[in-house]
mmCIF file of C-alpha atoms in Angstrom:
data_model
loop_
_atom_site.group_PDB
_atom_site.id
_atom_site.type_symbol
_atom_site.label_atom_id
_atom_site.label_comp_id
_atom_site.label_asym_id
_atom_site.label_seq_id
_atom_site.Cartn_x
_atom_site.Cartn_y
_atom_site.Cartn_z
ATOM 1 C CA MET A 1 22.235 19.773 25.279
ATOM 2 C CA ARG A 2 21.529 22.137 22.446
ATOM 3 C CA GLU A 3 22.638 20.970 18.991
ATOM 4 C CA PRO A 4 24.520 23.995 17.578
ATOM 5 C CA GLU A 5 23.440 23.750 13.965
ATOM 6 C CA SER A 6 19.675 23.243 14.422
ATOM 7 C CA GLY A 7 19.326 24.817 17.874
ATOM 8 C CA LEU A 8 17.326 21.787 19.052
ATOM 9 C CA MET A 9 17.539 20.757 22.665
ATOM 10 C CA LEU A 10 18.299 17.049 22.527
ATOM 11 C CA SER A 11 19.476 14.282 24.953
ATOM 12 C CA GLN A 12 22.499 12.272 24.039
ATOM 13 C CA GLU A 13 20.364 9.496 22.576
ATOM 14 C CA GLU A 14 18.281 11.997 20.595
ATOM 15 C CA LEU A 15 21.464 13.775 19.377
ATOM 16 C CA GLN A 16 22.757 10.399 17.994
ATOM 17 C CA ARG A 17 19.483 9.967 16.117
ATOM 18 C CA TYR A 18 19.661 13.492 14.852
ATOM 19 C CA TYR A 19 23.114 12.957 13.279
ATOM 20 C CA ILE A 20 21.656 9.960 11.412
ATOM 21 C CA ILE A 21 18.602 11.783 10.188
ATOM 22 C CA ARG A 22 20.610 14.908 9.202
ATOM 23 C CA GLU A 23 22.460 12.936 6.503
ATOM 24 C CA GLY A 24 19.188 11.676 4.921
ATOM 25 C CA LEU A 25 16.957 13.365 2.278
ATOM 26 C CA PHE A 26 13.485 14.491 3.309
ATOM 27 C CA LEU A 27 11.071 13.643 0.481
ATOM 28 C CA HIS A 28 7.368 14.065 -0.064
ATOM 29 C CA THR A 29 5.248 10.939 0.112
ATOM 30 C CA SER A 30 4.819 9.809 -3.552
ATOM 31 C CA ILE A 31 1.334 9.564 -5.071
ATOM 32 C CA ILE A 32 -0.230 7.597 -7.920
ATOM 33 C CA ASN A 33 -1.082 9.964 -10.787
ATOM 34 C CA PRO A 34 -4.777 10.957 -10.327
ATOM 35 C CA ASP A 35 -5.259 10.837 -14.069
ATOM 36 C CA LEU A 36 -4.038 7.232 -14.108
ATOM 37 C CA LEU A 37 -6.431 6.323 -11.263
ATOM 38 C CA ALA A 38 -9.334 7.894 -13.252
ATOM 39 C CA ARG A 39 -8.381 6.132 -16.504
ATOM 40 C CA THR A 40 -8.162 2.719 -14.853
ATOM 41 C CA GLY A 41 -11.297 3.180 -12.719
ATOM 42 C CA MET A 42 -9.256 3.003 -9.572
ATOM 43 C CA ASP A 43 -10.272 6.479 -8.326
ATOM 44 C CA VAL A 44 -13.838 5.072 -7.720
ATOM 45 C CA GLU A 45 -12.438 1.753 -6.358
ATOM 46 C CA PHE A 46 -9.967 3.519 -3.911
ATOM 47 C CA ASP A 47 -12.777 5.698 -2.633
ATOM 48 C CA LYS A 48 -15.119 2.773 -1.996
ATOM 49 C CA VAL A 49 -12.385 0.743 -0.261
ATOM 50 C CA PHE A 50 -11.116 3.575 1.941
ATOM 51 C CA ARG A 51 -14.651 4.422 2.999
ATOM 52 C CA ALA A 52 -15.304 0.705 3.845
ATOM 53 C CA ILE A 53 -12.298 0.486 6.158
ATOM 54 C CA GLY A 54 -12.446 4.009 7.570
ATOM 55 C CA TRP A 55 -9.592 5.687 5.771
ATOM 56 C CA SER A 56 -11.588 8.230 3.855
ATOM 57 C CA LYS A 57 -9.353 11.308 5.020
ATOM 58 C CA LEU A 58 -6.116 9.860 5.244
ATOM 59 C CA LEU A 59 9.283 19.459 11.956
ATOM 60 C CA ALA A 60 10.338 16.180 10.670
ATOM 61 C CA LYS A 61 13.888 16.219 12.255
ATOM 62 C CA GLU A 62 12.814 17.241 15.734
ATOM 63 C CA PHE A 63 9.769 14.909 15.584
ATOM 64 C CA LEU A 64 11.846 11.832 14.474
ATOM 65 C CA CYS A 65 14.702 12.569 16.903
ATOM 66 C CA THR A 66 12.409 12.700 19.908
ATOM 67 C CA LEU A 67 9.701 10.089 18.886
ATOM 68 C CA LYS A 68 9.174 7.479 21.523
ATOM 69 C CA LEU A 69 6.608 4.807 22.254
ATOM 70 C CA THR A 70 4.562 5.194 25.495
ATOM 71 C CA ASN A 71 2.158 2.836 27.224
ATOM 72 C CA ASN A 72 -0.741 3.877 25.100
ATOM 73 C CA GLY A 73 0.667 5.883 22.223
ATOM 74 C CA ILE A 74 3.639 8.097 21.403
ATOM 75 C CA SER A 75 5.498 11.109 22.751
ATOM 76 C CA PHE A 76 7.611 13.594 20.814
ATOM 77 C CA ARG A 77 8.722 17.209 20.613
ATOM 78 C CA MET A 78 7.850 19.803 18.063
ATOM 79 C CA CYS A 79 8.916 23.423 18.312
ATOM 80 C CA GLU A 80 10.668 22.592 21.549
ATOM 81 C CA GLN A 81 7.370 21.574 23.149
ATOM 82 C CA GLU A 82 6.580 18.157 24.539
ATOM 83 C CA HIS A 83 3.593 16.423 23.096
ATOM 84 C CA GLN A 84 1.831 13.146 23.669
ATOM 85 C CA LEU A 85 -0.839 11.449 21.586
ATOM 86 C CA ASN A 86 -2.591 8.308 22.483
ATOM 87 C CA TRP A 87 -3.241 5.744 19.677
ATOM 88 C CA SER A 88 -6.810 6.983 19.294
ATOM 89 C CA LEU A 89 -5.887 10.608 18.873
ATOM 90 C CA LEU A 90 -2.971 9.720 16.562
ATOM 91 C CA ASN A 91 -5.351 7.632 14.537
ATOM 92 C CA THR A 92 -7.706 10.516 13.862
ATOM 93 C CA ALA A 93 -4.859 12.938 13.412
ATOM 94 C CA LEU A 94 -3.637 10.904 10.474
ATOM 95 C CA GLY A 95 -7.085 10.798 8.892
ATOM 96 C CA CYS A 96 -8.579 7.556 9.975
ATOM 97 C CA GLU A 97 -12.109 7.268 11.468
ATOM 98 C CA HIS A 98 -12.510 7.030 15.226
ATOM 99 C CA GLU A 99 -14.323 3.662 14.808
ATOM 100 C CA CYS A 100 -11.183 2.018 13.329
ATOM 101 C CA GLU A 101 -9.775 -0.714 15.549
ATOM 102 C CA LEU A 102 -6.177 0.172 16.597
ATOM 103 C CA ASP A 103 -4.732 -3.339 16.628
ATOM 104 C CA LEU A 104 -4.348 -4.939 13.245
ATOM 105 C CA ASP A 105 -3.925 -8.483 14.618
ATOM 106 C CA HIS A 106 -7.076 -8.211 16.716
ATOM 107 C CA ALA A 107 -9.047 -6.705 13.849
ATOM 108 C CA THR A 108 -8.013 -9.409 11.411
ATOM 109 C CA ARG A 109 -8.011 -12.267 13.902
ATOM 110 C CA MET A 110 -9.920 -14.544 11.461
ATOM 111 C CA PHE A 111 -7.172 -13.964 8.822
ATOM 112 C CA ASP A 112 -5.731 -17.210 7.439
ATOM 113 C CA LYS A 113 -2.702 -16.515 5.392
ATOM 114 C CA ILE A 114 -2.877 -19.722 3.290
ATOM 115 C CA ARG A 115 -6.628 -19.445 2.599
ATOM 116 C CA PHE A 116 -6.478 -15.733 1.874
ATOM 117 C CA TRP A 117 -3.505 -16.076 -0.523
ATOM 118 C CA LYS A 118 -5.338 -18.869 -2.314
ATOM 119 C CA ALA A 119 -8.352 -16.550 -2.651
ATOM 120 C CA ILE A 120 -6.476 -13.684 -4.236
ATOM 121 C CA SER A 121 -3.807 -15.609 -6.255
ATOM 122 C CA GLY A 122 -5.188 -19.119 -6.918
ATOM 123 C CA SER A 123 -1.987 -20.493 -5.517
ATOM 124 C CA ASN A 124 -1.555 -22.929 -2.626
ATOM 125 C CA ASP A 125 2.077 -21.739 -2.100
ATOM 126 C CA CYS A 126 2.357 -18.675 0.104
ATOM 127 C CA SER A 127 5.935 -19.129 1.182
ATOM 128 C CA ASN A 128 7.070 -16.228 -0.955
ATOM 129 C CA PRO A 129 3.951 -14.231 -2.116
ATOM 130 C CA THR A 130 4.585 -11.556 -4.729
ATOM 131 C CA PRO A 131 2.302 -8.741 -5.847
ATOM 132 C CA ILE A 132 2.405 -9.883 -9.515
ATOM 133 C CA GLU A 133 0.599 -13.035 -8.444
ATOM 134 C CA ILE A 134 -2.498 -11.176 -7.264
ATOM 135 C CA HIS A 135 -5.331 -11.439 -9.735
ATOM 136 C CA ASN A 136 -7.875 -8.710 -8.796
ATOM 137 C CA LEU A 137 -7.256 -5.358 -10.507
ATOM 138 C CA THR A 138 -8.146 -3.267 -7.481
ATOM 139 C CA LEU A 139 -6.081 -5.308 -5.087
ATOM 140 C CA ARG A 140 -3.080 -4.985 -7.376
ATOM 141 C CA PHE A 141 -3.266 -1.198 -7.353
ATOM 142 C CA LEU A 142 -4.134 -1.079 -3.631
ATOM 143 C CA HIS A 143 -1.013 -3.104 -2.729
ATOM 144 C CA PHE A 144 1.137 -0.615 -4.616
ATOM 145 C CA TRP A 145 -0.627 2.245 -2.808
ATOM 146 C CA ILE A 146 0.110 0.554 0.505
ATOM 147 C CA MET A 147 3.861 0.343 -0.353
ATOM 148 C CA CYS A 148 3.876 3.904 -1.612
ATOM 149 C CA THR A 149 2.096 5.456 1.267
ATOM 150 C CA LEU A 150 2.481 3.294 4.369
ATOM 151 C CA TYR A 151 5.848 1.688 3.673
ATOM 152 C CA PRO A 152 7.679 4.098 1.315
ATOM 153 C CA GLY A 153 11.232 3.068 0.520
ATOM 154 C CA MET A 154 10.630 -0.633 1.087
ATOM 155 C CA GLY A 155 10.959 -3.107 -1.759
ATOM 156 C CA THR A 156 7.851 -4.456 -3.472
ATOM 157 C CA ASP A 157 9.075 -7.893 -4.387
ATOM 158 C CA THR A 158 7.483 -9.906 -1.561
ATOM 159 C CA LEU A 159 4.344 -9.229 0.447
ATOM 160 C CA ILE A 160 4.850 -9.310 4.251
ATOM 161 C CA ASP A 161 2.136 -10.589 6.581
ATOM 162 C CA ASP A 162 0.996 -7.062 7.623
ATOM 163 C CA GLU A 163 0.406 -6.080 4.011
ATOM 164 C CA LEU A 164 -1.692 -9.220 3.480
ATOM 165 C CA LYS A 165 -3.666 -8.438 6.618
ATOM 166 C CA ILE A 166 -4.380 -4.912 5.353
ATOM 167 C CA LEU A 167 -5.580 -6.379 1.977
ATOM 168 C CA TYR A 168 -7.718 -8.811 3.929
ATOM 169 C CA ALA A 169 -9.260 -5.993 5.926
ATOM 170 C CA MET A 170 -9.994 -4.131 2.677
ATOM 171 C CA VAL A 171 -11.653 -7.141 1.134
ATOM 172 C CA SER A 172 -13.614 -7.798 4.336
ATOM 173 C CA LYS A 173 -14.468 -4.143 4.924
ATOM 174 C CA ILE A 174 -13.037 -4.220 8.360
ATOM 175 C CA LYS A 175 -12.401 -0.781 9.872
ATOM 176 C CA VAL A 176 -8.807 -0.963 11.092
ATOM 177 C CA SER A 177 -6.147 1.652 11.613
ATOM 178 C CA PRO A 178 -2.535 1.271 10.387
ATOM 179 C CA VAL A 179 -1.324 3.715 13.018
ATOM 180 C CA LYS A 180 0.799 1.261 15.133
ATOM 181 C CA LEU A 181 2.331 -0.138 11.866
ATOM 182 C CA LEU A 182 3.275 3.394 10.800
ATOM 183 C CA VAL A 183 4.958 4.363 14.046
ATOM 184 C CA ASN A 184 6.867 1.117 14.158
ATOM 185 C CA TYR A 185 8.092 1.746 10.540
ATOM 186 C CA TRP A 186 9.019 5.296 11.288
ATOM 187 C CA LEU A 187 11.163 4.221 14.301
ATOM 188 C CA ASN A 188 12.868 1.563 12.272
ATOM 189 C CA SER A 189 13.443 3.764 9.167
ATOM 190 C CA ILE A 190 16.141 5.967 10.745
ATOM 191 C CA GLU A 191 19.347 4.756 9.044
ATOM 192 C CA TYR A 192 22.366 6.600 7.696
ATOM 193 C CA GLY A 193 21.711 7.915 4.198
ATOM 194 C CA LYS A 194 18.179 6.548 3.997
ATOM 195 C CA PRO A 195 15.640 9.040 2.678
ATOM 196 C CA ILE A 196 12.691 10.037 4.870
ATOM 197 C CA TYR A 197 9.551 9.694 2.718
ATOM 198 C CA PHE A 198 6.774 9.991 5.230
ATOM 199 C CA THR A 199 6.886 13.718 5.896
ATOM 200 C CA SER A 200 3.172 14.187 4.922
ATOM 201 C CA PHE A 201 2.122 12.228 8.123
ATOM 202 C CA ILE A 202 4.339 14.382 10.223
ATOM 203 C CA THR A 203 2.689 17.486 8.706
ATOM 204 C CA ARG A 204 -0.710 16.133 9.684
ATOM 205 C CA ILE A 205 0.442 15.662 13.298
ATOM 206 C CA ALA A 206 1.850 19.191 13.407
ATOM 207 C CA ASP A 207 -1.436 20.526 12.075
ATOM 208 C CA THR A 208 -3.310 18.725 14.909
ATOM 209 C CA PHE A 209 -1.488 20.920 17.378
ATOM 210 C CA GLY A 210 -1.947 24.045 15.352
ATOM 211 C CA LEU A 211 1.788 24.451 14.764
ATOM 212 C CA LEU A 212 1.627 25.094 11.017
ATOM 213 C CA GLU A 213 0.053 28.593 11.465
ATOM 214 C CA SER A 214 2.270 29.788 14.367
ATOM 215 C CA HIS A 215 5.716 28.509 13.349
ATOM 216 C CA TYR A 216 7.991 28.648 10.286
ATOM 217 C CA PHE A 217 8.999 25.292 8.772
ATOM 218 C CA GLU A 218 11.519 24.791 6.044
ATOM 219 C CA ASP A 219 9.999 23.558 2.831
ATOM 220 C CA ILE A 220 11.162 20.309 1.239
ATOM 221 C CA GLY A 221 13.223 21.275 -1.747
ATOM 222 C CA TYR A 222 12.112 18.348 -3.910
ATOM 223 C CA VAL A 223 9.101 17.875 -6.181
ATOM 224 C CA ARG A 224 6.588 15.255 -4.946
ATOM 225 C CA GLY A 225 7.035 12.005 -6.845
ATOM 226 C CA VAL A 226 4.045 11.122 -9.005
ATOM 227 C CA VAL A 227 3.800 7.462 -10.173
ATOM 228 C CA ASP A 228 2.396 7.378 -13.658
ATOM 229 C CA GLU A 229 1.386 4.608 -16.082
ATOM 230 C CA ASN A 230 4.948 4.181 -17.365
ATOM 231 C CA PHE A 231 5.962 2.750 -13.958
ATOM 232 C CA PHE A 232 3.256 0.075 -14.103
ATOM 233 C CA ILE A 233 4.071 -0.651 -17.766
ATOM 234 C CA ASN A 234 7.849 -1.145 -16.800
ATOM 235 C CA ALA A 235 6.712 -3.331 -13.874
ATOM 236 C CA ASN A 236 4.861 -5.699 -16.324
ATOM 237 C CA MET A 237 1.497 -4.739 -14.777
ATOM 238 C CA LEU A 238 -0.037 -2.625 -17.569
ATOM 239 C CA ILE A 239 0.326 -2.265 -21.331
ATOM 240 C CA ARG A 240 -0.872 0.435 -23.674
ATOM 241 C CA ASP A 241 -2.678 -0.801 -26.747
ATOM 242 C CA SER A 242 -2.588 0.686 -30.232
ATOM 243 C CA ASN A 243 -5.511 3.061 -29.371
ATOM 244 C CA GLY A 244 -3.669 4.275 -26.224
ATOM 245 C CA GLU A 245 -6.024 2.390 -23.844
ATOM 246 C CA LEU A 246 -4.521 0.686 -20.735
ATOM 247 C CA LYS A 247 -4.916 -3.026 -20.072
ATOM 248 C CA MET A 248 -3.985 -5.151 -17.066
ATOM 249 C CA ILE A 249 -1.548 -7.981 -17.903
ATOM 250 C CA TYR A 250 -0.289 -11.025 -15.996
ATOM 251 C CA PRO A 251 3.379 -11.963 -16.876
ATOM 252 C CA GLY A 252 3.575 -15.516 -17.964
ATOM 253 C CA TYR A 253 -0.055 -15.418 -19.227
ATOM 254 C CA THR A 254 -1.706 -14.065 -22.384
ATOM 255 C CA THR A 255 -4.726 -12.576 -20.458
ATOM 256 C CA GLU A 256 -5.293 -8.826 -20.940
ATOM 257 C CA ILE A 257 -8.085 -6.924 -19.233
ATOM 258 C CA PRO A 258 -9.087 -3.518 -20.607
ATOM 259 C CA LEU A 259 -9.362 -0.761 -17.941
ATOM 260 C CA PRO A 260 -11.526 0.379 -16.396
ATOM 261 C CA CYS A 261 -13.383 -2.983 -15.902
ATOM 262 C CA ALA A 262 -16.700 -2.618 -14.180
ATOM 263 C CA ARG A 263 -17.193 -6.424 -13.990
ATOM 264 C CA ARG A 264 -14.051 -6.773 -11.853
ATOM 265 C CA ARG A 265 -14.712 -4.211 -9.197
ATOM 266 C CA LEU A 266 -13.542 -5.403 -5.809
ATOM 267 C CA TYR A 267 -16.934 -5.357 -4.076
ATOM 268 C CA GLY A 268 -18.784 -6.617 -7.099
ATOM 269 C CA VAL A 269 -17.093 -9.971 -7.788
ATOM 270 C CA ARG A 270 -17.875 -13.375 -6.327
ATOM 271 C CA THR A 271 -14.282 -14.530 -6.525
ATOM 272 C CA LEU A 272 -10.965 -12.645 -6.449
ATOM 273 C CA THR A 273 -9.217 -14.625 -9.087
ATOM 274 C CA ILE A 274 -9.775 -15.022 -12.849
ATOM 275 C CA ARG A 275 -8.914 -17.852 -15.274
ATOM 276 C CA LEU A 276 -5.580 -16.883 -16.769
ATOM 277 C CA ALA A 277 -4.480 -18.220 -20.172
ATOM 278 C CA ARG A 278 -0.896 -19.440 -19.730
ATOM 279 C CA VAL A 279 1.848 -18.697 -22.310
ATOM 280 C CA ALA A 280 2.510 -22.018 -23.987
ATOM 281 C CA SER A 281 6.251 -21.755 -24.056
ATOM 282 C CA PRO A 282 8.854 -23.905 -22.143
ATOM 283 C CA ASP A 283 10.950 -20.756 -21.846
ATOM 284 C CA VAL A 284 8.881 -19.259 -19.115
ATOM 285 C CA ALA A 285 8.678 -22.335 -16.879
ATOM 286 C CA GLY A 286 9.304 -21.478 -13.353
ATOM 287 C CA THR A 287 9.054 -17.782 -13.729
ATOM 288 C CA ARG A 288 6.253 -15.164 -13.929
ATOM 289 C CA ARG A 289 8.296 -12.717 -15.990
ATOM 290 C CA VAL A 290 7.881 -12.835 -19.739
ATOM 291 C CA THR A 291 8.849 -10.530 -22.753
ATOM 292 C CA ARG A 292 6.497 -9.066 -25.231
ATOM 293 C CA ARG A 293 8.313 -11.021 -27.949
ATOM 294 C CA MET A 294 7.764 -14.236 -26.060
ATOM 295 C CA MET A 295 4.083 -13.360 -25.714
ATOM 296 C CA GLN A 296 3.756 -12.728 -29.455
ATOM 297 C CA ALA A 297 5.545 -15.955 -30.293
ATOM 298 C CA ALA A 298 3.139 -17.848 -28.079
ATOM 299 C CA GLN A 299 0.179 -16.101 -29.642
ATOM 300 C CA MET A 300 1.305 -17.211 -33.118
ATOM 301 C CA GLU A 301 1.810 -20.717 -31.858
ATOM 302 C CA GLN A 302 -1.715 -20.799 -30.409
ATOM 303 C CA GLY A 303 -3.073 -19.196 -33.625
ATOM 304 C CA GLY A 304 -5.142 -16.568 -31.863
ATOM 305 C CA SER A 305 -5.299 -13.180 -30.035
ATOM 306 C CA SER A 306 -3.505 -12.589 -26.812
ATOM 307 C CA HIS A 307 -6.687 -11.357 -25.159
ATOM 308 C CA HIS A 308 -8.427 -14.126 -23.227
ATOM 309 C CA ASP A 309 -11.796 -12.381 -22.992
ATOM 310 C CA VAL A 310 -12.530 -12.395 -19.241
ATOM 311 C CA GLU A 311 -15.398 -9.911 -19.913
ATOM 312 C CA GLU A 312 -17.339 -12.874 -21.425
ATOM 313 C CA GLY A 313 -15.345 -15.633 -19.848
ATOM 314 C CA ASP A 314 -15.359 -17.696 -16.777
ATOM 315 C CA GLU A 315 -14.888 -16.925 -13.179
ATOM 316 C CA ALA A 316 -11.854 -18.438 -11.637
ATOM 317 C CA MET A 317 -11.162 -21.835 -10.275
ATOM 318 C CA SER A 318 -10.947 -20.341 -6.774
ATOM 319 C CA VAL A 319 -13.506 -20.816 -4.124
ATOM 320 C CA ASP A 320 -16.068 -18.202 -3.256
ATOM 321 C CA VAL A 321 -14.588 -15.160 -1.371
ATOM 322 C CA SER A 322 -16.732 -15.633 1.693
ATOM 323 C CA ASP A 323 -15.897 -19.361 1.866
ATOM 324 C CA SER A 324 -12.254 -18.837 1.420
ATOM 325 C CA MET A 325 -11.777 -16.242 4.177
ATOM 326 C CA GLY A 326 -14.670 -16.811 6.538
ATOM 327 C CA LEU A 327 -17.013 -14.206 7.735
ATOM 328 C CA PRO A 328 -15.675 -10.794 8.827
ATOM 329 C CA PRO A 329 -15.004 -10.638 12.650
ATOM 330 C CA GLN A 330 -18.000 -9.473 14.740
ATOM 331 C CA ARG A 331 -17.463 -5.892 15.881
ATOM 332 C CA THR A 332 -16.163 -5.667 19.424
ATOM 333 C CA PRO A 333 -14.753 -2.785 21.403
ATOM 334 C CA ARG A 334 -11.384 -1.939 20.053
ATOM 335 C CA PRO A 335 -8.305 -2.377 22.270
ATOM 336 C CA ARG A 336 -6.939 0.883 23.625
#
């Protein structure tokens, strides 16, 4: 049947999905401020990581109403035309390299959650892993990028297993595609009143079929969200010193690392954790959140600066990266 407002030809099931989508906002995928990435050295780090895993290149209503899984990919309609993409074609349409494996579980089959979490956080407890426990500077920013780009709209309090596997692939330089994760997330994101953030991916798919030149699409009437340093400062991840320079901080600890930090680049370190100087205060026991006043009080008690100099200091107590995670999987033909 034809939906009278939009003019789309939809089945009864697709029509119900349309009514849900119609009530939501369509928003641009947010980005991290490019100037912030440059100031922290993460522009170079992100480029190296994305090249290592094959992500160097990384509508809406009709697409989402008609999106379905097939035996080897997806089917959907755009501009009242039926389209199908297998996983391999969708992978390249979204900007990943052809060589990327399409199955995350297969690509990261040597992933061990307990060992990997120990390697990046120094903790033996991975029952409720949180981003703030990650030590490595690049991995901290990369996790936020994953949540901002691949899982927009989800909370960032706890890392799910798929996020850890993506970080594992990044550390191990495994070329793997997030395409199946993306489609599953899209299909499960259609809820009443819930914003649709991943329109940039849909635009890429439309461009693959040459639809952007030959059809008119309504522009999104909202400015793209740009995440700047203030977000990370409010999240207790960064501070700005008296000279305006940014430093990475670890709530519950006095350690501060000036950014950018060449010695802590992801592919240049032997271990992924650092030795953190704990705040000597009983008030922070059992929590990783700490106020600036509490930090200053602890500094006075310790009689020294809050900056534990990791530039000169020790590597962490964690085991070597290669020992903690095993060797990357041998390359085998990817599943189709």
